[in-house]
Amino acid sequence: MREILTLCVELDSRAERLYRVLAERTTNEELRALFRSLADEERSHVGWWTELLDAWNRGLLPDILDDPASLIERLERISADVASIEASAPEVADTCTALTLAAEVEFFMLDPVFGELIDLMEPARASYRHDAYSNHVERLVAAIARHAEAPLVAMLAKVLKRTWSDNRKLTRFATKDPLTGLRNRRALDTHLPQWLAWAARYGRPLTMALVDLDGLKAINDAHGHRAGDAALRAVAERIQSSMRAADLALRYGGDEFAIVAPEASAQEYEALASRLLEAVRSQPVLLVGGIELPVRVTVGGAVALDPAGSEPRSVDELVAAADVSLYEAKSASRDRAGTPVTLEPR
């Protein structure tokens, strides 16, 4: 992971340098301002990757990738391509040349690998970062549309926009629940084993919370399935608003959600559950016709606590423990959080 994050720092640093060079060398005043702004945004990306690298070096991030060698190879190829573009910037860049170089570097930076890393490293803020990057690309595409006279450059802008859009759609299709926008069950099955391995390797706590929407069948029966869908979407939004940036939320089943919270103790689980319960209770779901539908959830949790170097827990073991806590809360009238089950060292 260190090499991957280092390559990400290097890549965004190259992009920043290119934009600063273009801001100095282009003859178009409007593009000078745009390139300075894009360079500043690349600098913020560098800062984010650097913070993640520092966190990894301190053992605060897991090795959560299935095939790091192939990812490193992809990043190295992208880095070489971007380095070549950076080296080709002329001493004086006319409008067409400047926009072509900018479009070329962004084309390589649109590789899906960066979106995947953002989703994994900071899932709670991933949408914010993707939206910010969309704006980054859109402003460049708009500048090309205004200034590019060469048909090839205009076509490159269309390719750039289409590539970004297609990449995001494919990622959402593979990893997102279409109703709520949260990650899907595949995310849990793919990544939780690696989070558990990291927790055991470094002796860090790892918490899982299960969240049930209370009475979904009754909502469907009384108001229709569209009302049930609205309630599920509302719960998903309130889960996201209650999480920390490093937590991963997903739709686990029909009326059930899950939250994976690294570095979270039993006390932090209780704080998370409290925030979530309050967020859900605070506002009803507004249905068609102005009907206000109160919704409630029940929460259960489990915390894995193992010494550094121990054998990793299984996914089934953690889920089963969280289920015990969830069942306890359901048995005690729902709309509450169950006592977290602590998986003590073996």
Coordinates of N, CA and C in Angstrom, one line a residue, residues 14-26 32 35 39 86 88-91 93 101:
R14 N 2.8 15.5 -10.5 CA 3.1 15.8 -11.9 C 2.0 16.6 -12.5
A15 N 0.8 16.3 -12.2 CA -0.3 17.0 -12.8 C -0.3 18.5 -12.3
E16 N 0.0 18.7 -11.1 CA 0.1 20.1 -10.5 C 1.2 20.8 -11.2
R17 N 2.3 20.2 -11.4 CA 3.4 20.9 -12.1 C 3.1 21.3 -13.5
L18 N 2.4 20.4 -14.2 CA 2.1 20.7 -15.6 C 1.1 21.8 -15.7
Y19 N 0.1 21.9 -14.8 CA -0.8 23.0 -14.8 C -0.1 24.3 -14.5
R20 N 0.8 24.3 -13.6 CA 1.6 25.5 -13.2 C 2.4 26.0 -14.4
V21 N 3.0 25.0 -15.1 CA 3.8 25.4 -16.3 C 2.9 25.9 -17.4
L22 N 1.8 25.3 -17.6 CA 0.9 25.8 -18.6 C 0.3 27.2 -18.2
A23 N 0.1 27.5 -17.0 CA -0.3 28.8 -16.5 C 0.7 29.8 -16.8
E24 N 2.0 29.5 -16.8 CA 3.1 30.4 -17.0 C 3.3 30.6 -18.5
R25 N 3.1 29.5 -19.3 CA 3.5 29.6 -20.7 C 2.4 29.8 -21.7
T26 N 1.2 29.7 -21.4 CA 0.1 29.9 -22.3 C -0.1 31.4 -22.6
R32 N -4.8 31.0 -18.3 CA -3.9 31.1 -17.2 C -4.6 30.9 -15.9
F35 N -5.8 27.3 -15.4 CA -4.7 26.3 -15.1 C -4.2 26.5 -13.7
A39 N -4.3 23.6 -11.0 CA -3.1 23.3 -10.2 C -3.3 23.3 -8.7
E86 N 4.2 15.9 -19.3 CA 4.8 17.0 -18.6 C 6.1 17.5 -19.3
S88 N 6.8 17.3 -22.4 CA 6.6 17.8 -23.8 C 6.1 19.3 -23.8
A89 N 5.8 19.9 -22.7 CA 5.3 21.2 -22.7 C 6.3 22.2 -23.3
P90 N 5.9 23.0 -24.3 CA 6.8 23.9 -25.0 C 7.0 25.2 -24.1
E91 N 8.0 25.9 -24.5 CA 8.4 27.1 -23.8 C 7.2 28.2 -23.9
A93 N 3.2 28.1 -25.0 CA 2.1 27.2 -25.4 C 1.0 28.0 -26.0
L101 N -2.6 19.4 -24.1 CA -1.8 18.8 -23.0 C -2.6 18.5 -21.8

